[in-house]
Short mmCIF file of N, CA and C in Angstrom, two decimals:
data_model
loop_
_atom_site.label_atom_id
_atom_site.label_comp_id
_atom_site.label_asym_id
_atom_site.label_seq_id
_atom_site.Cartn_x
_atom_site.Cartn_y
_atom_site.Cartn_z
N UNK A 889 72.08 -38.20 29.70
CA UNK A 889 71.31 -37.68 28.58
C UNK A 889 70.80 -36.31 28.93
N UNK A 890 70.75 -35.53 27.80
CA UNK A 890 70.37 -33.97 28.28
C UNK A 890 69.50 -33.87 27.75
N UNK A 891 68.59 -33.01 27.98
CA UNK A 891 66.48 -32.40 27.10
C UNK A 891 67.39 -31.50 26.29
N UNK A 892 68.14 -30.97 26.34
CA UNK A 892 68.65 -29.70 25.94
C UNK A 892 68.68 -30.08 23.70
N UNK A 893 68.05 -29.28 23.09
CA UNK A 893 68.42 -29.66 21.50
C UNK A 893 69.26 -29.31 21.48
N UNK A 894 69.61 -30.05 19.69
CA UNK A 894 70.85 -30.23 19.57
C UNK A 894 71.63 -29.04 19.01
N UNK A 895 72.55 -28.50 18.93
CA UNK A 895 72.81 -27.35 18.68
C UNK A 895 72.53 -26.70 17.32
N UNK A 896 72.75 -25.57 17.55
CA UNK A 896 72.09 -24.76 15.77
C UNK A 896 73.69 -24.42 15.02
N UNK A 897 73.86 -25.07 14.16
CA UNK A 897 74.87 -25.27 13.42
C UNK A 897 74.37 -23.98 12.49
N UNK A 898 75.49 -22.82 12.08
CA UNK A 898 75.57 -21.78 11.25
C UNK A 898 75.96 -22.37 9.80
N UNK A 899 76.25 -22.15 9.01
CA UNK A 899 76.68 -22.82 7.94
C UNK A 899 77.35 -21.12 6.86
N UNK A 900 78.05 -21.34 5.44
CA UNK A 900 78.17 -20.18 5.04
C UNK A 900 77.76 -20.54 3.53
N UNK A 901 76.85 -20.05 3.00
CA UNK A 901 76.43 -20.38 1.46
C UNK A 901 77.47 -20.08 0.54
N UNK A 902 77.14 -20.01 -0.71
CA UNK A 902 78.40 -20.32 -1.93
C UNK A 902 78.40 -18.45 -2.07
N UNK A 903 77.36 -17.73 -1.66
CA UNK A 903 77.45 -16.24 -2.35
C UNK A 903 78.39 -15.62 -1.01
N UNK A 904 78.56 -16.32 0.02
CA UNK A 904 79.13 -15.42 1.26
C UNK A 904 78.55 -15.63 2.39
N UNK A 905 77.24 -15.18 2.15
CA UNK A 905 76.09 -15.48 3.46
C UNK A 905 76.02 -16.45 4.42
N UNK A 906 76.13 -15.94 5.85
CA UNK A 906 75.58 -17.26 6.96
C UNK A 906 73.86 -17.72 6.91
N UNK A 907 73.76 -18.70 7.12
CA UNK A 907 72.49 -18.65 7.66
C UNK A 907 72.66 -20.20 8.56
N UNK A 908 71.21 -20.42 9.10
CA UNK A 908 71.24 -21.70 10.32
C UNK A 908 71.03 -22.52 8.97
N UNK A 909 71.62 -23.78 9.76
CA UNK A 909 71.19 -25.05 8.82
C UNK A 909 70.10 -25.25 8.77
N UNK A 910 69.29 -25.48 9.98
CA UNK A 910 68.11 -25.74 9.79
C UNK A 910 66.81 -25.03 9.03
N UNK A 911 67.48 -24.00 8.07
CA UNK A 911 66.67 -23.45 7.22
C UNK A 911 67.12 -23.34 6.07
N UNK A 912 67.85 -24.17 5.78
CA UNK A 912 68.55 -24.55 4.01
C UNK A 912 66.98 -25.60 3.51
N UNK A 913 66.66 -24.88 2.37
CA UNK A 913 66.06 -25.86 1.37
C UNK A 913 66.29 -27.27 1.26
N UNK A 914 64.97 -27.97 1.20
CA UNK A 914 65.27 -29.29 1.58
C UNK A 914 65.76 -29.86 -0.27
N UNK A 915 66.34 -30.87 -0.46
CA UNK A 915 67.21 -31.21 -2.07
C UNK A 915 65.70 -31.12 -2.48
N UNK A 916 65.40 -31.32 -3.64
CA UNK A 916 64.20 -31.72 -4.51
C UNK A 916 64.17 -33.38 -4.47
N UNK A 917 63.78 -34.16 -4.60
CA UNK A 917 62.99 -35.41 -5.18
C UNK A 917 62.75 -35.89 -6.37
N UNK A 918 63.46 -36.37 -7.01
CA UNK A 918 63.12 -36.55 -8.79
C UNK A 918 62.46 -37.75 -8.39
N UNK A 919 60.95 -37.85 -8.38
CA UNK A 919 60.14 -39.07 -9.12
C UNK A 919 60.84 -40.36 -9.91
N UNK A 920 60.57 -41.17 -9.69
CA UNK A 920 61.53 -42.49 -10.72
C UNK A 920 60.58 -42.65 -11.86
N UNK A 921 59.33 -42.21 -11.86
CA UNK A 921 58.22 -41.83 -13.28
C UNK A 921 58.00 -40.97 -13.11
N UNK A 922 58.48 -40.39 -14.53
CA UNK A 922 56.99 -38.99 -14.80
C UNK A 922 55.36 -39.29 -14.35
N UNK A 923 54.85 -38.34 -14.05
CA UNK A 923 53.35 -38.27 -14.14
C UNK A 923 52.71 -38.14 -14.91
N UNK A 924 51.97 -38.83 -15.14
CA UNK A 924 50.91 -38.06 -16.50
C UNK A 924 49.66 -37.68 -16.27
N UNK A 925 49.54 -36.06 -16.92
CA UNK A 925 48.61 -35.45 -16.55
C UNK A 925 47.35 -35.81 -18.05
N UNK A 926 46.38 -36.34 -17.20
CA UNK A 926 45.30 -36.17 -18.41
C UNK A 926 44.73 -34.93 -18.30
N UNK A 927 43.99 -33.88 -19.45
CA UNK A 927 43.73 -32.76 -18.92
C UNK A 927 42.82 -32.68 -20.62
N UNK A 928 41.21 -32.60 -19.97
CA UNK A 928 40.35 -32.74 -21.01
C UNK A 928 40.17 -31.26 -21.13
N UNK A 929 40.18 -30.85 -21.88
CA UNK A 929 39.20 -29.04 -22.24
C UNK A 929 37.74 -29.26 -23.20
N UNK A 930 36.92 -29.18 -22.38
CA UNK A 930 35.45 -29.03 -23.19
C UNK A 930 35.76 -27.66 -23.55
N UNK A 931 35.37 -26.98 -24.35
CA UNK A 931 35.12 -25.50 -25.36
C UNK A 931 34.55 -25.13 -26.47
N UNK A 932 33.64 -24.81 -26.98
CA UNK A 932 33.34 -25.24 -28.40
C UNK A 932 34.06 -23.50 -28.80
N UNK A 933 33.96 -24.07 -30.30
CA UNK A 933 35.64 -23.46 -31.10
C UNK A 933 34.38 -21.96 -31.27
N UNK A 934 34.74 -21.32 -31.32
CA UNK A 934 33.55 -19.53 -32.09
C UNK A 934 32.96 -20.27 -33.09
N UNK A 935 31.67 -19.47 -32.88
CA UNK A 935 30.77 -19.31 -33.91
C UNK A 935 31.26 -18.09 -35.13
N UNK A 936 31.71 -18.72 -36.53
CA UNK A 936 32.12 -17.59 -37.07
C UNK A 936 31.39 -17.79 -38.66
N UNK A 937 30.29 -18.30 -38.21
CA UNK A 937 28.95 -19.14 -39.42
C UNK A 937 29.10 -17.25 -40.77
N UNK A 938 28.49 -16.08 -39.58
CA UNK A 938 28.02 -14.99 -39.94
C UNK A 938 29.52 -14.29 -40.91
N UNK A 939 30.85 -14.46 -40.46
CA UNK A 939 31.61 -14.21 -41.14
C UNK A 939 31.88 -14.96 -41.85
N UNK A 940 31.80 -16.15 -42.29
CA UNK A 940 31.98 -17.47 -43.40
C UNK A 940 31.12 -16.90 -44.18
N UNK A 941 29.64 -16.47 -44.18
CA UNK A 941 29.24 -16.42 -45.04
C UNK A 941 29.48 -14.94 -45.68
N UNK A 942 29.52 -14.19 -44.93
CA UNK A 942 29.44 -12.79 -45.37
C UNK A 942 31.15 -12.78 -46.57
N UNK A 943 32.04 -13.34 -46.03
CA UNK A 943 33.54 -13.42 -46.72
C UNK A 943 32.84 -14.50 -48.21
N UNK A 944 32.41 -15.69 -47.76
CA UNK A 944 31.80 -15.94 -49.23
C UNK A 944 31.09 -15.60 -50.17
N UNK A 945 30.18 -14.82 -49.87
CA UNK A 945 29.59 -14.21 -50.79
C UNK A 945 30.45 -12.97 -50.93
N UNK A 946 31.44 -12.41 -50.95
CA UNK A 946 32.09 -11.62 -51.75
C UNK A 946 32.21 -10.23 -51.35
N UNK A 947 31.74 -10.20 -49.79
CA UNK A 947 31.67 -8.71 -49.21
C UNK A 947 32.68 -7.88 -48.96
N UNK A 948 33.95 -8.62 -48.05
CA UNK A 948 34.86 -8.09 -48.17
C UNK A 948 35.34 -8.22 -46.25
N UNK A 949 36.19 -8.17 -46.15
CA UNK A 949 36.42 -8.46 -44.64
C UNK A 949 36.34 -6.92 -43.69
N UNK A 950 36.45 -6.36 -44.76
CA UNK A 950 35.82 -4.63 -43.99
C UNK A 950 34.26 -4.34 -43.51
N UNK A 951 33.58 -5.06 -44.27
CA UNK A 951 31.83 -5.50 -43.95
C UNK A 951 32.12 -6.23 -42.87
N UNK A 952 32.90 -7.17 -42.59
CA UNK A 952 33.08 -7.84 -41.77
C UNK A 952 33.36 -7.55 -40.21
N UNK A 953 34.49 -7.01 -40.40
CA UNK A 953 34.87 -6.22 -39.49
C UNK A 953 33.86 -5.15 -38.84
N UNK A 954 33.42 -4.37 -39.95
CA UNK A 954 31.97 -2.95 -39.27
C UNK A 954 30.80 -3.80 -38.50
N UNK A 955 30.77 -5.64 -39.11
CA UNK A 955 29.53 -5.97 -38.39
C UNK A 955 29.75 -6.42 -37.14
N UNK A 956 31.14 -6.97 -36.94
CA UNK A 956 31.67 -6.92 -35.52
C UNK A 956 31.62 -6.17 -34.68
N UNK A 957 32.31 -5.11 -34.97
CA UNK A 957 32.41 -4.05 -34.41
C UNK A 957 30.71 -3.42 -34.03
N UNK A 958 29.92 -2.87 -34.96
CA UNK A 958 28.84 -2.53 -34.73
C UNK A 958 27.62 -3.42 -34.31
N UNK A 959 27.63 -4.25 -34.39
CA UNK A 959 26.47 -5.61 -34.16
C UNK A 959 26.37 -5.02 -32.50
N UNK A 960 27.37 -5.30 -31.27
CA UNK A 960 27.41 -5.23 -29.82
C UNK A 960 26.74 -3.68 -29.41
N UNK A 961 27.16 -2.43 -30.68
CA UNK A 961 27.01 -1.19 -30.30
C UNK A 961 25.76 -0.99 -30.44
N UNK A 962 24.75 -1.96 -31.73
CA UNK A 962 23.41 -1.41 -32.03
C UNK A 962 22.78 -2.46 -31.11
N UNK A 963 23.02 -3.24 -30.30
CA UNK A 963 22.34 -4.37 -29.50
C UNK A 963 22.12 -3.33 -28.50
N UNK A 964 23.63 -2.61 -27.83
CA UNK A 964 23.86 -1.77 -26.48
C UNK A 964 22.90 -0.21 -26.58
N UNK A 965 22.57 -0.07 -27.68
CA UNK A 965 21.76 1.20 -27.72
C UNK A 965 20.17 0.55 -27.96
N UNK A 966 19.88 0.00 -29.01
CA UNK A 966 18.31 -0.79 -28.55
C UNK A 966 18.19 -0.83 -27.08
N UNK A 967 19.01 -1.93 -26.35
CA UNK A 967 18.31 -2.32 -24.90
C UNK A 967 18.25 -0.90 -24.33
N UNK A 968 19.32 0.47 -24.40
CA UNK A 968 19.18 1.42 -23.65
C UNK A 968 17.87 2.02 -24.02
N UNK A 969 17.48 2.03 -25.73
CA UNK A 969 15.98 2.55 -25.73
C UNK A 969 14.81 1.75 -25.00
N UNK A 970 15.00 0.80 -25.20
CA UNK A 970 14.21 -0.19 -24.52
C UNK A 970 14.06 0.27 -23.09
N UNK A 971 15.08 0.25 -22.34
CA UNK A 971 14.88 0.69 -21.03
C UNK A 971 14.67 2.06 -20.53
N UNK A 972 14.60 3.08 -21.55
CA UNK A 972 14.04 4.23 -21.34
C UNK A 972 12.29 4.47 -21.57
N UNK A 973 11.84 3.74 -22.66
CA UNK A 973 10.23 3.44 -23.12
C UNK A 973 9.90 2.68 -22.06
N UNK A 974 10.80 1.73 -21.65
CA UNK A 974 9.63 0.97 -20.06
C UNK A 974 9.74 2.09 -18.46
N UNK A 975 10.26 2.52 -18.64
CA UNK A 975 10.89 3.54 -17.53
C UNK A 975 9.32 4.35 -17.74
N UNK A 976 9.76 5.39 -18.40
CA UNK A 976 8.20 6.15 -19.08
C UNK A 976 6.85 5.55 -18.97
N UNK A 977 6.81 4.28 -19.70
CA UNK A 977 5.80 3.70 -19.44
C UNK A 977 4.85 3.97 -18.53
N UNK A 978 5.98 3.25 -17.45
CA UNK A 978 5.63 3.21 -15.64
C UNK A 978 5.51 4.26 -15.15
N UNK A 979 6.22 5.36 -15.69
CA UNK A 979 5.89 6.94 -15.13
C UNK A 979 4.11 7.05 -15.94
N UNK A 980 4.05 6.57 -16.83
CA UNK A 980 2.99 7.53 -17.15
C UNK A 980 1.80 6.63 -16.75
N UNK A 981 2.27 5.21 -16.51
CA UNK A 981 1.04 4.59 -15.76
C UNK A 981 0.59 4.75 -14.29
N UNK A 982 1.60 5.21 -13.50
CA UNK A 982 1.56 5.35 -11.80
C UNK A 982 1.12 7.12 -12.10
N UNK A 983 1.61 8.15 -12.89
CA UNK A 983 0.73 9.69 -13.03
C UNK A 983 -0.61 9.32 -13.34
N UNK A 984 -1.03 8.15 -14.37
CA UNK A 984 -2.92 8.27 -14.68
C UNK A 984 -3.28 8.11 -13.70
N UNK A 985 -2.78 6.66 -12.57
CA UNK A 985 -3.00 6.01 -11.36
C UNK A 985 -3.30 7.56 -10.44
N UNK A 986 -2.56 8.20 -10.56
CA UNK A 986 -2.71 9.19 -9.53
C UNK A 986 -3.75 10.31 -9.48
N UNK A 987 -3.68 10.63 -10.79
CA UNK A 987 -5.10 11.45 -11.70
C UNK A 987 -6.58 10.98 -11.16
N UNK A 988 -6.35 9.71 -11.15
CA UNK A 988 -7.98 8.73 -11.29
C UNK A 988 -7.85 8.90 -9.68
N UNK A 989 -7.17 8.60 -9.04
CA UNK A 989 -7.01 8.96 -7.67
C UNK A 989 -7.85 10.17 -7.23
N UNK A 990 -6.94 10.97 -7.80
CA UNK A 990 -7.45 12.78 -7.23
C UNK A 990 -8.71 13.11 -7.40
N UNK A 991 -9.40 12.77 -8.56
CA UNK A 991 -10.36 13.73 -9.16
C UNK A 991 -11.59 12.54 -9.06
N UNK A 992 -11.30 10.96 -8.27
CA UNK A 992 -12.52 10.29 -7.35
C UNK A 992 -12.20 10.88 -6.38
N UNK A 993 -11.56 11.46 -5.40
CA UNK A 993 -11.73 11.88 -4.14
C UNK A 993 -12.34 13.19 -3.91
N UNK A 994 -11.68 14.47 -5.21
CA UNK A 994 -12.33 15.67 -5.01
C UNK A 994 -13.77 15.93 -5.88
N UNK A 995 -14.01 14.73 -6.78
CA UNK A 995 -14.83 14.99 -7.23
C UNK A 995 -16.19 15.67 -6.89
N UNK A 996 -16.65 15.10 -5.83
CA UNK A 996 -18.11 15.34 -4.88
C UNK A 996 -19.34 14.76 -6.01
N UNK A 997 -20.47 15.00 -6.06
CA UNK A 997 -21.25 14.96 -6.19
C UNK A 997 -22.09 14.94 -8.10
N UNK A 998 -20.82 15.78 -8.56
CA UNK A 998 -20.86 15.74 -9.79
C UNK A 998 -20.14 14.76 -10.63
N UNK A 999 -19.08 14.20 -9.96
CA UNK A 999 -18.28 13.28 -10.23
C UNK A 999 -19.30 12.12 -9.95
N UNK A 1000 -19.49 11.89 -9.20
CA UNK A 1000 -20.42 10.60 -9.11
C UNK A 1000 -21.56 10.30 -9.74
N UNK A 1001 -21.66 11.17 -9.81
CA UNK A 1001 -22.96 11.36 -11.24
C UNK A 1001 -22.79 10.81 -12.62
N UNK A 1002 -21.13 11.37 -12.75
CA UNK A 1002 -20.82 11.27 -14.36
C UNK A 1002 -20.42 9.32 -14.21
N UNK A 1003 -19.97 8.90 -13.15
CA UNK A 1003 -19.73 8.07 -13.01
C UNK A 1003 -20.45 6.90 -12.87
N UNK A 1004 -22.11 7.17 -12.19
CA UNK A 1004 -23.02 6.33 -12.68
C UNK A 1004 -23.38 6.64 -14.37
N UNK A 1005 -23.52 7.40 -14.68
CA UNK A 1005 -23.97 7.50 -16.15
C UNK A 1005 -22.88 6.99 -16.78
N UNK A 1006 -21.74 6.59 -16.37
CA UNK A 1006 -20.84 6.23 -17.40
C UNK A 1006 -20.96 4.13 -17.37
N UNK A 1007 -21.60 3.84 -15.88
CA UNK A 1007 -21.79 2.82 -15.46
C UNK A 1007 -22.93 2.22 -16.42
N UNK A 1008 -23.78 3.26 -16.47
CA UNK A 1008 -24.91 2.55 -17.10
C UNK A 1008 -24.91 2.48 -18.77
N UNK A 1009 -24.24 3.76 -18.92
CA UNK A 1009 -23.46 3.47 -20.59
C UNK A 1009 -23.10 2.24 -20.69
N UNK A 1010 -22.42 1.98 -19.82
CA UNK A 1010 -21.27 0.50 -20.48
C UNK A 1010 -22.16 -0.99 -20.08
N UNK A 1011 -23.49 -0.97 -19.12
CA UNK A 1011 -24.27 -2.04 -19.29
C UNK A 1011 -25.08 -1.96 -20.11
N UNK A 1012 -25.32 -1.29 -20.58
CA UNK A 1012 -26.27 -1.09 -21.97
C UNK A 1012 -25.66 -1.71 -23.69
N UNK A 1013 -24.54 -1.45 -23.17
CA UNK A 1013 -23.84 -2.04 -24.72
C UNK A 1013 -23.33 -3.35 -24.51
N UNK A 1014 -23.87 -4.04 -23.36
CA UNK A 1014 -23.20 -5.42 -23.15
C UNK A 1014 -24.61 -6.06 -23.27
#
């Protein structure tokens, strides 16, 4: 008996080509049953409530279409105003912050003055 494997057999395919046997595609397997695939899809179908009604009452599918189309564009420009007025906001609340800052520190002596009198203003009306 020899360790030695068993030899590598060349082979010649149907187009011309050699190659080793031992790297020919193994046959396929036909199953003796099909499989059956169950295959659930949860999805709910579009919401198209806003065009049902707009097409029923008699608008026209061109109304339709502009509210599609424009509905996403006037949502996308609100939030951008939106996020420019809070932006500002915060600028102009951290500049007072900084104001009230400056003018208690350089105030001196006159500042503190106005500042009890403004103290005692506001216990007087309570």
């Amino acid at each position: 008996m020899s360790n030695l494997p068993d030899p590598i057999r060349v082979v010649q395919l149907p187009d011309g080509t050699y190659t080793y046997a031992d790297h020919l595609p193994t046959p396929i397997q036909h199953a003796a049953v099909p499989q059956v695939v169950h295959q659930h899809i949860h999805q709910a179908p579009p919401d198209r409530t806003v065009q049902r009604i707009a097409l029923g009452s008699g608008i026209g599918a061109g109304t339709v279409a502009a509210g599609v189309y424009f509905g996403p564009l006037l949502v996308g420009a609100l939030t951008a105003i939106a996020a420019n007025l809070a932006l500002l906001a915060f600028l102009a609340a951290v500049l007072a912050w900084g104001v009230v800052s400056v003018v208690k520190s350089i105030g001196g002596t006159d500042g503190k003055a106005a500042a009890k009198s403004l103290a005692r203003a506001r216990k007087r009306r309570r």
